[in-house]
C-alpha cells in the first residue's frame, strides 16, 4: 500500500489503514514513529502519530488511541533516557509531567527530532521547514541497516547482507515457475548430452587398446560411425537446448524488467531525490540481465557440471578405484579455497557494481541533458566528473583482478597435481606389472 506518511518501519496494509483513518483531509497524518514497548514498559508495538498541529499514540496490541495533544498546549516536552529504554515526557501546565511515549534506543534519533519539531511548531516556526527536517532524519535512518549498520542502496530498501538467502531465492523462483516445463526438458537434455560426452573416451580406449593392435577394420568402422552419430546427436541436442533456454530467458527477463519498471513508477519522490536516474536505469536494464544469467546458470550449468562430475568419477572408479581416490586428493583443498575466495571477492563485486552503476548514472544524467551542459559551458566539468568516476571503477576492478586471476591459477595448479599423482602411481603399477 503506497502512502505519503513517513514511517520508520514497514507496516501491514491493515495496520496502515488503521493509523491513516485517524487523520482527515484538513489534518492528515504526516509521520509516525513505530516503537517496540508500551508506556507500561511491556513489549508491544506502539506508534506515535503526528499531524501539523497534534500528536497522539496508538497501541496495536490493545487497539487503544491516546488523547490528542495540541502542540500549542504543550508547555514542556523532552526525552528522558533510562536503563534499556527512554520515555517522552510532556507537561501541559509547566509543572506536572506525564509519559506520552516510551521507546527503545533504536528510534532515539527520531524521537529527539520530534521533540524539536513540536517546539518549532509551538514557537511559530515554519511548518514546512520543520517537516523537512523530520524527513531528512527519516531518510538518514532508513538509509542504514538497523542490524548490520551497512548503508542501504536506497532509503527503506532491504539489506542484501541481512536478508535471508532462502527468502531471496524463493522470490527469484517465482519468475522461473512459468518456464518450469521448458527448464525441466532442458535439464533432461543436459543430462543426456553429458552422458553422451562420456562415451567417446571409453570408445577411444577400446580403439587404442584392442581394435588397432588387432587390426580389426570392421570394429574400427563401427566405432568411427558410432562416434560420428554421437557427436552429431549430442551437438544437435545442445543447439535445441540453447535455443529453448534463450527463449525462456527472454521471457524471464521481460517479466523482471516489467515488474521493476512498474515498481519504479510507484516509488515516492523522495526516493528519486536520493537516487540518480542513471542508477534506476542501470537496475532495470543491466541488473535484470545479470539476474537472468544467474538463474539460468543455476538451473542449467550447475546441474550439467554436477552430473558430469558424477559420471566422470563413476567411470574412473570402474577403471581403477585406487587411482581415482588418489586423483581426488586435491578436491578438499579446492573446496576450502573456494570458501576463502568467496569471502574475499564478494566485497569487491559489490564495489565494482556500485562503481559501474555510477558510470552509467553519469552517462544517463549528462548525455540526455547535453544541451543544458553546453548552455552553461560545463563540458570540462562534466568530462572531469566522468573521468573521476571511471578512475574509481578502474581502481576497484584492478584490485579485484588480483584475486580473480590468482584463484583460478592456483586451483588449476592444484587440480593438475591429481594428474601427476595418476602418472606417478599408475606408472609404477605399469612398471611393476611389466617386471
mmCIF file with all atom_site columns, N, CA and C in Angstrom, residues 99-155:
data_model
loop_
_atom_site.group_PDB
_atom_site.id
_atom_site.type_symbol
_atom_site.label_atom_id
_atom_site.label_alt_id
_atom_site.label_comp_id
_atom_site.label_asym_id
_atom_site.label_entity_id
_atom_site.label_seq_id
_atom_site.pdbx_PDB_ins_code
_atom_site.Cartn_x
_atom_site.Cartn_y
_atom_site.Cartn_z
_atom_site.occupancy
_atom_site.B_iso_or_equiv
_atom_site.pdbx_formal_charge
_atom_site.auth_seq_id
_atom_site.auth_comp_id
_atom_site.auth_asym_id
_atom_site.auth_atom_id
_atom_site.pdbx_PDB_model_num
ATOM 1   N N  . UNK A 1 99  ? 4.049  10.568 30.993 1.00 0.00 ? 99  UNK A N  1
ATOM 2   C CA . UNK A 1 99  ? 4.747  9.823  29.947 1.00 0.00 ? 99  UNK A CA 1
ATOM 3   C C  . UNK A 1 99  ? 3.842  9.686  28.731 1.00 0.00 ? 99  UNK A C  1
ATOM 4   N N  . UNK A 1 100 ? 4.267  10.296 27.645 1.00 0.00 ? 100 UNK A N  1
ATOM 5   C CA . UNK A 1 100 ? 3.459  10.250 26.421 1.00 0.00 ? 100 UNK A CA 1
ATOM 6   C C  . UNK A 1 100 ? 3.822  9.076  25.527 1.00 0.00 ? 100 UNK A C  1
ATOM 7   N N  . UNK A 1 101 ? 5.103  8.714  25.491 1.00 0.00 ? 101 UNK A N  1
ATOM 8   C CA . UNK A 1 101 ? 5.533  7.666  24.559 1.00 0.00 ? 101 UNK A CA 1
ATOM 9   C C  . UNK A 1 101 ? 6.825  7.051  25.074 1.00 0.00 ? 101 UNK A C  1
ATOM 10  N N  . UNK A 1 102 ? 6.819  5.739  25.212 1.00 0.00 ? 102 UNK A N  1
ATOM 11  C CA . UNK A 1 102 ? 8.028  5.022  25.634 1.00 0.00 ? 102 UNK A CA 1
ATOM 12  C C  . UNK A 1 102 ? 8.623  4.327  24.404 1.00 0.00 ? 102 UNK A C  1
ATOM 13  N N  . UNK A 1 103 ? 9.943  4.347  24.295 1.00 0.00 ? 103 UNK A N  1
ATOM 14  C CA . UNK A 1 103 ? 10.575 3.813  23.097 1.00 0.00 ? 103 UNK A CA 1
ATOM 15  C C  . UNK A 1 103 ? 11.947 3.243  23.430 1.00 0.00 ? 103 UNK A C  1
ATOM 16  N N  . UNK A 1 104 ? 12.450 2.416  22.532 1.00 0.00 ? 104 UNK A N  1
ATOM 17  C CA . UNK A 1 104 ? 13.793 1.870  22.675 1.00 0.00 ? 104 UNK A CA 1
ATOM 18  C C  . UNK A 1 104 ? 14.790 2.813  22.004 1.00 0.00 ? 104 UNK A C  1
ATOM 19  N N  . UNK A 1 105 ? 16.064 2.524  22.223 1.00 0.00 ? 105 UNK A N  1
ATOM 20  C CA . UNK A 1 105 ? 17.101 3.415  21.705 1.00 0.00 ? 105 UNK A CA 1
ATOM 21  C C  . UNK A 1 105 ? 17.244 3.359  20.187 1.00 0.00 ? 105 UNK A C  1
ATOM 22  N N  . UNK A 1 106 ? 16.590 2.397  19.526 1.00 0.00 ? 106 UNK A N  1
ATOM 23  C CA . UNK A 1 106 ? 16.694 2.309  18.075 1.00 0.00 ? 106 UNK A CA 1
ATOM 24  C C  . UNK A 1 106 ? 16.015 3.484  17.372 1.00 0.00 ? 106 UNK A C  1
ATOM 25  N N  . UNK A 1 107 ? 15.050 4.131  18.045 1.00 0.00 ? 107 UNK A N  1
ATOM 26  C CA . UNK A 1 107 ? 14.334 5.262  17.441 1.00 0.00 ? 107 UNK A CA 1
ATOM 27  C C  . UNK A 1 107 ? 14.597 6.553  18.203 1.00 0.00 ? 107 UNK A C  1
ATOM 28  N N  . UNK A 1 108 ? 15.707 6.591  18.931 1.00 0.00 ? 108 UNK A N  1
ATOM 29  C CA . UNK A 1 108 ? 16.022 7.786  19.723 1.00 0.00 ? 108 UNK A CA 1
ATOM 30  C C  . UNK A 1 108 ? 16.186 9.017  18.837 1.00 0.00 ? 108 UNK A C  1
ATOM 31  N N  . UNK A 1 109 ? 16.865 8.854  17.705 1.00 0.00 ? 109 UNK A N  1
ATOM 32  C CA . UNK A 1 109 ? 17.099 9.998  16.821 1.00 0.00 ? 109 UNK A CA 1
ATOM 33  C C  . UNK A 1 109 ? 15.780 10.587 16.326 1.00 0.00 ? 109 UNK A C  1
ATOM 34  N N  . UNK A 1 110 ? 14.839 9.737  15.981 1.00 0.00 ? 110 UNK A N  1
ATOM 35  C CA . UNK A 1 110 ? 13.535 10.216 15.518 1.00 0.00 ? 110 UNK A CA 1
ATOM 36  C C  . UNK A 1 110 ? 12.774 10.920 16.627 1.00 0.00 ? 110 UNK A C  1
ATOM 37  N N  . UNK A 1 111 ? 12.821 10.354 17.825 1.00 0.00 ? 111 UNK A N  1
ATOM 38  C CA . UNK A 1 111 ? 12.097 10.972 18.942 1.00 0.00 ? 111 UNK A CA 1
ATOM 39  C C  . UNK A 1 111 ? 12.710 12.310 19.331 1.00 0.00 ? 111 UNK A C  1
ATOM 40  N N  . UNK A 1 112 ? 14.035 12.395 19.284 1.00 0.00 ? 112 UNK A N  1
ATOM 41  C CA . UNK A 1 112 ? 14.683 13.684 19.570 1.00 0.00 ? 112 UNK A CA 1
ATOM 42  C C  . UNK A 1 112 ? 14.296 14.720 18.514 1.00 0.00 ? 112 UNK A C  1
ATOM 43  N N  . UNK A 1 113 ? 14.234 14.301 17.255 1.00 0.00 ? 113 UNK A N  1
ATOM 44  C CA . UNK A 1 113 ? 13.826 15.220 16.198 1.00 0.00 ? 113 UNK A CA 1
ATOM 45  C C  . UNK A 1 113 ? 12.369 15.620 16.339 1.00 0.00 ? 113 UNK A C  1
ATOM 46  N N  . UNK A 1 114 ? 11.548 14.678 16.809 1.00 0.00 ? 114 UNK A N  1
ATOM 47  C CA . UNK A 1 114 ? 10.137 15.002 17.018 1.00 0.00 ? 114 UNK A CA 1
ATOM 48  C C  . UNK A 1 114 ? 9.980  16.070 18.095 1.00 0.00 ? 114 UNK A C  1
ATOM 49  N N  . UNK A 1 115 ? 10.776 15.983 19.174 1.00 0.00 ? 115 UNK A N  1
ATOM 50  C CA . UNK A 1 115 ? 10.721 17.000 20.236 1.00 0.00 ? 115 UNK A CA 1
ATOM 51  C C  . UNK A 1 115 ? 11.056 18.369 19.648 1.00 0.00 ? 115 UNK A C  1
ATOM 52  N N  . UNK A 1 116 ? 12.078 18.427 18.813 1.00 0.00 ? 116 UNK A N  1
ATOM 53  C CA . UNK A 1 116 ? 12.430 19.700 18.172 1.00 0.00 ? 116 UNK A CA 1
ATOM 54  C C  . UNK A 1 116 ? 11.332 20.155 17.213 1.00 0.00 ? 116 UNK A C  1
ATOM 55  N N  . UNK A 1 117 ? 10.692 19.194 16.544 1.00 0.00 ? 117 UNK A N  1
ATOM 56  C CA . UNK A 1 117 ? 9.599  19.522 15.625 1.00 0.00 ? 117 UNK A CA 1
ATOM 57  C C  . UNK A 1 117 ? 8.441  20.175 16.386 1.00 0.00 ? 117 UNK A C  1
ATOM 58  N N  . UNK A 1 118 ? 8.083  19.608 17.538 1.00 0.00 ? 118 UNK A N  1
ATOM 59  C CA . UNK A 1 118 ? 6.991  20.165 18.351 1.00 0.00 ? 118 UNK A CA 1
ATOM 60  C C  . UNK A 1 118 ? 7.345  21.567 18.835 1.00 0.00 ? 118 UNK A C  1
ATOM 61  N N  . UNK A 1 119 ? 8.566  21.744 19.277 1.00 0.00 ? 119 UNK A N  1
ATOM 62  C CA . UNK A 1 119 ? 8.969  23.059 19.778 1.00 0.00 ? 119 UNK A CA 1
ATOM 63  C C  . UNK A 1 119 ? 8.963  24.109 18.667 1.00 0.00 ? 119 UNK A C  1
ATOM 64  N N  . UNK A 1 120 ? 9.409  23.712 17.467 1.00 0.00 ? 120 UNK A N  1
ATOM 65  C CA . UNK A 1 120 ? 9.407  24.666 16.355 1.00 0.00 ? 120 UNK A CA 1
ATOM 66  C C  . UNK A 1 120 ? 7.990  25.085 16.003 1.00 0.00 ? 120 UNK A C  1
ATOM 67  N N  . UNK A 1 121 ? 7.078  24.137 15.936 1.00 0.00 ? 121 UNK A N  1
ATOM 68  C CA . UNK A 1 121 ? 5.686  24.466 15.592 1.00 0.00 ? 121 UNK A CA 1
ATOM 69  C C  . UNK A 1 121 ? 5.055  25.298 16.696 1.00 0.00 ? 121 UNK A C  1
ATOM 70  N N  . UNK A 1 122 ? 5.334  24.933 17.924 1.00 0.00 ? 122 UNK A N  1
ATOM 71  C CA . UNK A 1 122 ? 4.749  25.661 19.060 1.00 0.00 ? 122 UNK A CA 1
ATOM 72  C C  . UNK A 1 122 ? 5.244  27.098 19.114 1.00 0.00 ? 122 UNK A C  1
ATOM 73  N N  . UNK A 1 123 ? 6.495  27.324 18.742 1.00 0.00 ? 123 UNK A N  1
ATOM 74  C CA . UNK A 1 123 ? 7.057  28.665 18.794 1.00 0.00 ? 123 UNK A CA 1
ATOM 75  C C  . UNK A 1 123 ? 6.807  29.463 17.523 1.00 0.00 ? 123 UNK A C  1
ATOM 76  N N  . UNK A 1 124 ? 5.965  28.942 16.636 1.00 0.00 ? 124 UNK A N  1
ATOM 77  C CA . UNK A 1 124 ? 5.606  29.686 15.430 1.00 0.00 ? 124 UNK A CA 1
ATOM 78  C C  . UNK A 1 124 ? 6.587  29.545 14.291 1.00 0.00 ? 124 UNK A C  1
ATOM 79  N N  . UNK A 1 125 ? 7.381  28.490 14.296 1.00 0.00 ? 125 UNK A N  1
ATOM 80  C CA . UNK A 1 125 ? 8.348  28.281 13.221 1.00 0.00 ? 125 UNK A CA 1
ATOM 81  C C  . UNK A 1 125 ? 7.677  27.820 11.931 1.00 0.00 ? 125 UNK A C  1
ATOM 82  N N  . UNK A 1 126 ? 8.463  27.733 10.890 1.00 0.00 ? 126 UNK A N  1
ATOM 83  C CA . UNK A 1 126 ? 7.960  27.301 9.582  1.00 0.00 ? 126 UNK A CA 1
ATOM 84  C C  . UNK A 1 126 ? 7.642  25.812 9.626  1.00 0.00 ? 126 UNK A C  1
ATOM 85  N N  . UNK A 1 127 ? 6.381  25.461 9.404  1.00 0.00 ? 127 UNK A N  1
ATOM 86  C CA . UNK A 1 127 ? 5.953  24.066 9.478  1.00 0.00 ? 127 UNK A CA 1
ATOM 87  C C  . UNK A 1 127 ? 6.602  23.221 8.390  1.00 0.00 ? 127 UNK A C  1
ATOM 88  N N  . UNK A 1 128 ? 6.732  23.768 7.180  1.00 0.00 ? 128 UNK A N  1
ATOM 89  C CA . UNK A 1 128 ? 7.328  23.026 6.074  1.00 0.00 ? 128 UNK A CA 1
ATOM 90  C C  . UNK A 1 128 ? 8.803  22.736 6.344  1.00 0.00 ? 128 UNK A C  1
ATOM 91  N N  . UNK A 1 129 ? 9.508  23.717 6.893  1.00 0.00 ? 129 UNK A N  1
ATOM 92  C CA . UNK A 1 129 ? 10.923 23.515 7.205  1.00 0.00 ? 129 UNK A CA 1
ATOM 93  C C  . UNK A 1 129 ? 11.095 22.478 8.310  1.00 0.00 ? 129 UNK A C  1
ATOM 94  N N  . UNK A 1 130 ? 10.202 22.535 9.319  1.00 0.00 ? 130 UNK A N  1
ATOM 95  C CA . UNK A 1 130 ? 10.275 21.558 10.410 1.00 0.00 ? 130 UNK A CA 1
ATOM 96  C C  . UNK A 1 130 ? 10.004 20.152 9.897  1.00 0.00 ? 130 UNK A C  1
ATOM 97  N N  . UNK A 1 131 ? 9.010  20.031 8.994  1.00 0.00 ? 131 UNK A N  1
ATOM 98  C CA . UNK A 1 131 ? 8.692  18.717 8.423  1.00 0.00 ? 131 UNK A CA 1
ATOM 99  C C  . UNK A 1 131 ? 9.833  18.215 7.549  1.00 0.00 ? 131 UNK A C  1
ATOM 100 N N  . UNK A 1 132 ? 10.486 19.124 6.848  1.00 0.00 ? 132 UNK A N  1
ATOM 101 C CA . UNK A 1 132 ? 11.616 18.725 6.006  1.00 0.00 ? 132 UNK A CA 1
ATOM 102 C C  . UNK A 1 132 ? 12.770 18.202 6.857  1.00 0.00 ? 132 UNK A C  1
ATOM 103 N N  . UNK A 1 133 ? 12.969 18.786 8.032  1.00 0.00 ? 133 UNK A N  1
ATOM 104 C CA . UNK A 1 133 ? 13.991 18.295 8.944  1.00 0.00 ? 133 UNK A CA 1
ATOM 105 C C  . UNK A 1 133 ? 13.651 16.880 9.423  1.00 0.00 ? 133 UNK A C  1
ATOM 106 N N  . UNK A 1 134 ? 12.377 16.649 9.710  1.00 0.00 ? 134 UNK A N  1
ATOM 107 C CA . UNK A 1 134 ? 11.951 15.304 10.101 1.00 0.00 ? 134 UNK A CA 1
ATOM 108 C C  . UNK A 1 134 ? 12.170 14.318 8.964  1.00 0.00 ? 134 UNK A C  1
ATOM 109 N N  . UNK A 1 135 ? 11.863 14.758 7.755  1.00 0.00 ? 135 UNK A N  1
ATOM 110 C CA . UNK A 1 135 ? 12.024 13.872 6.593  1.00 0.00 ? 135 UNK A CA 1
ATOM 111 C C  . UNK A 1 135 ? 13.492 13.485 6.388  1.00 0.00 ? 135 UNK A C  1
ATOM 112 N N  . UNK A 1 136 ? 14.392 14.433 6.611  1.00 0.00 ? 136 UNK A N  1
ATOM 113 C CA . UNK A 1 136 ? 15.819 14.130 6.451  1.00 0.00 ? 136 UNK A CA 1
ATOM 114 C C  . UNK A 1 136 ? 16.286 13.116 7.488  1.00 0.00 ? 136 UNK A C  1
ATOM 115 N N  . UNK A 1 137 ? 15.748 13.209 8.697  1.00 0.00 ? 137 UNK A N  1
ATOM 116 C CA . UNK A 1 137 ? 16.103 12.237 9.744  1.00 0.00 ? 137 UNK A CA 1
ATOM 117 C C  . UNK A 1 137 ? 15.587 10.851 9.377  1.00 0.00 ? 137 UNK A C  1
ATOM 118 N N  . UNK A 1 138 ? 14.356 10.789 8.852  1.00 0.00 ? 138 UNK A N  1
ATOM 119 C CA . UNK A 1 138 ? 13.817 9.502  8.401  1.00 0.00 ? 138 UNK A CA 1
ATOM 120 C C  . UNK A 1 138 ? 14.687 8.912  7.302  1.00 0.00 ? 138 UNK A C  1
ATOM 121 N N  . UNK A 1 139 ? 15.047 9.739  6.325  1.00 0.00 ? 139 UNK A N  1
ATOM 122 C CA . UNK A 1 139 ? 15.859 9.245  5.208  1.00 0.00 ? 139 UNK A CA 1
ATOM 123 C C  . UNK A 1 139 ? 17.208 8.734  5.701  1.00 0.00 ? 139 UNK A C  1
ATOM 124 N N  . UNK A 1 140 ? 17.809 9.456  6.635  1.00 0.00 ? 140 UNK A N  1
ATOM 125 C CA . UNK A 1 140 ? 19.106 9.039  7.151  1.00 0.00 ? 140 UNK A CA 1
ATOM 126 C C  . UNK A 1 140 ? 18.991 7.735  7.913  1.00 0.00 ? 140 UNK A C  1
ATOM 127 N N  . UNK A 1 141 ? 17.917 7.600  8.689  1.00 0.00 ? 141 UNK A N  1
ATOM 128 C CA . UNK A 1 141 ? 17.730 6.385  9.471  1.00 0.00 ? 141 UNK A CA 1
ATOM 129 C C  . UNK A 1 141 ? 17.416 5.192  8.568  1.00 0.00 ? 141 UNK A C  1
ATOM 130 N N  . UNK A 1 142 ? 16.584 5.424  7.552  1.00 0.00 ? 142 UNK A N  1
ATOM 131 C CA . UNK A 1 142 ? 16.192 4.340  6.657  1.00 0.00 ? 142 UNK A CA 1
ATOM 132 C C  . UNK A 1 142 ? 17.281 3.980  5.666  1.00 0.00 ? 142 UNK A C  1
ATOM 133 N N  . UNK A 1 143 ? 18.347 4.796  5.607  1.00 0.00 ? 143 UNK A N  1
ATOM 134 C CA . UNK A 1 143 ? 19.453 4.515  4.689  1.00 0.00 ? 143 UNK A CA 1
ATOM 135 C C  . UNK A 1 143 ? 20.503 3.616  5.312  1.00 0.00 ? 143 UNK A C  1
ATOM 136 N N  . UNK A 1 144 ? 20.321 3.245  6.554  1.00 0.00 ? 144 UNK A N  1
ATOM 137 C CA . UNK A 1 144 ? 21.270 2.390  7.256  1.00 0.00 ? 144 UNK A CA 1
ATOM 138 C C  . UNK A 1 144 ? 20.534 1.170  7.785  1.00 0.00 ? 144 UNK A C  1
ATOM 139 N N  . UNK A 1 145 ? 21.122 -0.010 7.600  1.00 0.00 ? 145 UNK A N  1
ATOM 140 C CA . UNK A 1 145 ? 20.502 -1.232 8.102  1.00 0.00 ? 145 UNK A CA 1
ATOM 141 C C  . UNK A 1 145 ? 20.570 -1.247 9.626  1.00 0.00 ? 145 UNK A C  1
ATOM 142 N N  . UNK A 1 146 ? 19.442 -1.434 10.307 1.00 0.00 ? 146 UNK A N  1
ATOM 143 C CA . UNK A 1 146 ? 19.471 -1.424 11.772 1.00 0.00 ? 146 UNK A CA 1
ATOM 144 C C  . UNK A 1 146 ? 20.196 -2.623 12.373 1.00 0.00 ? 146 UNK A C  1
ATOM 145 N N  . UNK A 1 147 ? 20.396 -3.693 11.599 1.00 0.00 ? 147 UNK A N  1
ATOM 146 C CA . UNK A 1 147 ? 21.040 -4.901 12.122 1.00 0.00 ? 147 UNK A CA 1
ATOM 147 C C  . UNK A 1 147 ? 22.550 -4.844 11.970 1.00 0.00 ? 147 UNK A C  1
ATOM 148 N N  . UNK A 1 148 ? 23.021 -4.595 10.731 1.00 0.00 ? 148 UNK A N  1
ATOM 149 C CA . UNK A 1 148 ? 24.462 -4.651 10.482 1.00 0.00 ? 148 UNK A CA 1
ATOM 150 C C  . UNK A 1 148 ? 25.113 -3.282 10.379 1.00 0.00 ? 148 UNK A C  1
ATOM 151 N N  . UNK A 1 149 ? 24.304 -2.213 10.220 1.00 0.00 ? 149 UNK A N  1
ATOM 152 C CA . UNK A 1 149 ? 24.852 -0.867 10.144 1.00 0.00 ? 149 UNK A CA 1
ATOM 153 C C  . UNK A 1 149 ? 25.390 -0.477 8.788  1.00 0.00 ? 149 UNK A C  1
ATOM 154 N N  . UNK A 1 150 ? 25.235 -1.341 7.777  1.00 0.00 ? 150 UNK A N  1
ATOM 155 C CA . UNK A 1 150 ? 25.721 -1.003 6.437  1.00 0.00 ? 150 UNK A CA 1
ATOM 156 C C  . UNK A 1 150 ? 24.764 -0.041 5.743  1.00 0.00 ? 150 UNK A C  1
ATOM 157 N N  . UNK A 1 151 ? 25.319 0.742  4.828  1.00 0.00 ? 151 UNK A N  1
ATOM 158 C CA . UNK A 1 151 ? 24.491 1.683  4.072  1.00 0.00 ? 151 UNK A CA 1
ATOM 159 C C  . UNK A 1 151 ? 23.665 0.935  3.048  1.00 0.00 ? 151 UNK A C  1
ATOM 160 N N  . UNK A 1 152 ? 22.366 1.266  2.987  1.00 0.00 ? 152 UNK A N  1
ATOM 161 C CA . UNK A 1 152 ? 21.460 0.608  2.054  1.00 0.00 ? 152 UNK A CA 1
ATOM 162 C C  . UNK A 1 152 ? 21.535 1.274  0.691  1.00 0.00 ? 152 UNK A C  1
ATOM 163 N N  . UNK A 1 153 ? 21.105 0.554  -0.339 1.00 0.00 ? 153 UNK A N  1
ATOM 164 C CA . UNK A 1 153 ? 21.136 1.089  -1.693 1.00 0.00 ? 153 UNK A CA 1
ATOM 165 C C  . UNK A 1 153 ? 20.186 2.261  -1.854 1.00 0.00 ? 153 UNK A C  1
ATOM 166 N N  . UNK A 1 154 ? 19.110 2.295  -1.064 1.00 0.00 ? 154 UNK A N  1
ATOM 167 C CA . UNK A 1 154 ? 18.135 3.388  -1.092 1.00 0.00 ? 154 UNK A CA 1
ATOM 168 C C  . UNK A 1 154 ? 17.409 3.393  0.244  1.00 0.00 ? 154 UNK A C  1
ATOM 169 N N  . UNK A 1 155 ? 16.881 4.548  0.694  1.00 0.00 ? 155 UNK A N  1
ATOM 170 C CA . UNK A 1 155 ? 16.154 4.593  1.960  1.00 0.00 ? 155 UNK A CA 1
ATOM 171 C C  . UNK A 1 155 ? 15.001 3.597  1.973  1.00 0.00 ? 155 UNK A C  1
#
